[in-house]
């Protein structure tokens, strides 16, 4: 058993708590068409978990377009407006996510939401998830670098007053898992749209259905080397 107390559970949002990647999929594929190109599955998969600026860079490079700052900014505005429309109604939950949040809350373990999504869009998703589950929320436009950099998870741990090495992050994507691991967190990986490679400090689960607090403590005890 791990002798270290679980100081926090840090939840990713898109693809982990909410099945929102399917809505992003509509938005980015329509953006590619708007830009005169076509979104291949390979290009789409490379966008999963990316921060807004990184996603736009990947789209323009993937479509062979010049990254003119004005064109990139216009594409960003177009995508934000389209995704805002898609997020206007309730966003579907991922299986088991609501019960997993409730189990962590019932155990009195501090929780944070850590997402690469910008604040304005994350607030729409929080209308579905609920804000009371989280002591803090950190969005991609509130840190110097989004995932895969460690900044979002480092910031969440700081706001919780917790050591990242005493926290478990719950992620669905390679980008998010890399970010959490780089911050020093142990990572519970529940893949959604694409596979996540094994790495030290990562534990895999098919879904959040039936997740228990003792399992999270076991994740915290996972060796990183």
mmCIF file with all atom_site columns, C-alpha atoms in Angstrom, residues 113 117-124 126 136-142:
data_model
loop_
_atom_site.group_PDB
_atom_site.id
_atom_site.type_symbol
_atom_site.label_atom_id
_atom_site.label_alt_id
_atom_site.label_comp_id
_atom_site.label_asym_id
_atom_site.label_entity_id
_atom_site.label_seq_id
_atom_site.pdbx_PDB_ins_code
_atom_site.Cartn_x
_atom_site.Cartn_y
_atom_site.Cartn_z
_atom_site.occupancy
_atom_site.B_iso_or_equiv
_atom_site.pdbx_formal_charge
_atom_site.auth_seq_id
_atom_site.auth_comp_id
_atom_site.auth_asym_id
_atom_site.auth_atom_id
_atom_site.pdbx_PDB_model_num
ATOM 1  C CA . UNK A 1 113 ? -10.492 20.210 -13.539 1.00 0.00 ? 113 UNK A CA 1
ATOM 2  C CA . UNK A 1 117 ? -9.951  23.959 -23.635 1.00 0.00 ? 117 UNK A CA 1
ATOM 3  C CA . UNK A 1 118 ? -10.102 27.734 -23.255 1.00 0.00 ? 118 UNK A CA 1
ATOM 4  C CA . UNK A 1 119 ? -12.113 29.179 -20.380 1.00 0.00 ? 119 UNK A CA 1
ATOM 5  C CA . UNK A 1 120 ? -15.056 30.457 -22.435 1.00 0.00 ? 120 UNK A CA 1
ATOM 6  C CA . UNK A 1 121 ? -15.741 26.999 -23.894 1.00 0.00 ? 121 UNK A CA 1
ATOM 7  C CA . UNK A 1 122 ? -14.935 25.116 -20.697 1.00 0.00 ? 122 UNK A CA 1
ATOM 8  C CA . UNK A 1 123 ? -17.599 27.125 -18.881 1.00 0.00 ? 123 UNK A CA 1
ATOM 9  C CA . UNK A 1 124 ? -20.191 25.769 -21.324 1.00 0.00 ? 124 UNK A CA 1
ATOM 10 C CA . UNK A 1 126 ? -19.162 22.961 -16.784 1.00 0.00 ? 126 UNK A CA 1
ATOM 11 C CA . UNK A 1 136 ? -10.173 24.684 -8.764  1.00 0.00 ? 136 UNK A CA 1
ATOM 12 C CA . UNK A 1 137 ? -10.385 24.686 -12.560 1.00 0.00 ? 137 UNK A CA 1
ATOM 13 C CA . UNK A 1 138 ? -7.466  25.380 -14.901 1.00 0.00 ? 138 UNK A CA 1
ATOM 14 C CA . UNK A 1 139 ? -7.977  26.076 -18.607 1.00 0.00 ? 139 UNK A CA 1
ATOM 15 C CA . UNK A 1 140 ? -5.577  26.064 -21.523 1.00 0.00 ? 140 UNK A CA 1
ATOM 16 C CA . UNK A 1 141 ? -5.597  29.830 -21.962 1.00 0.00 ? 141 UNK A CA 1
ATOM 17 C CA . UNK A 1 142 ? -4.687  30.416 -18.295 1.00 0.00 ? 142 UNK A CA 1
#
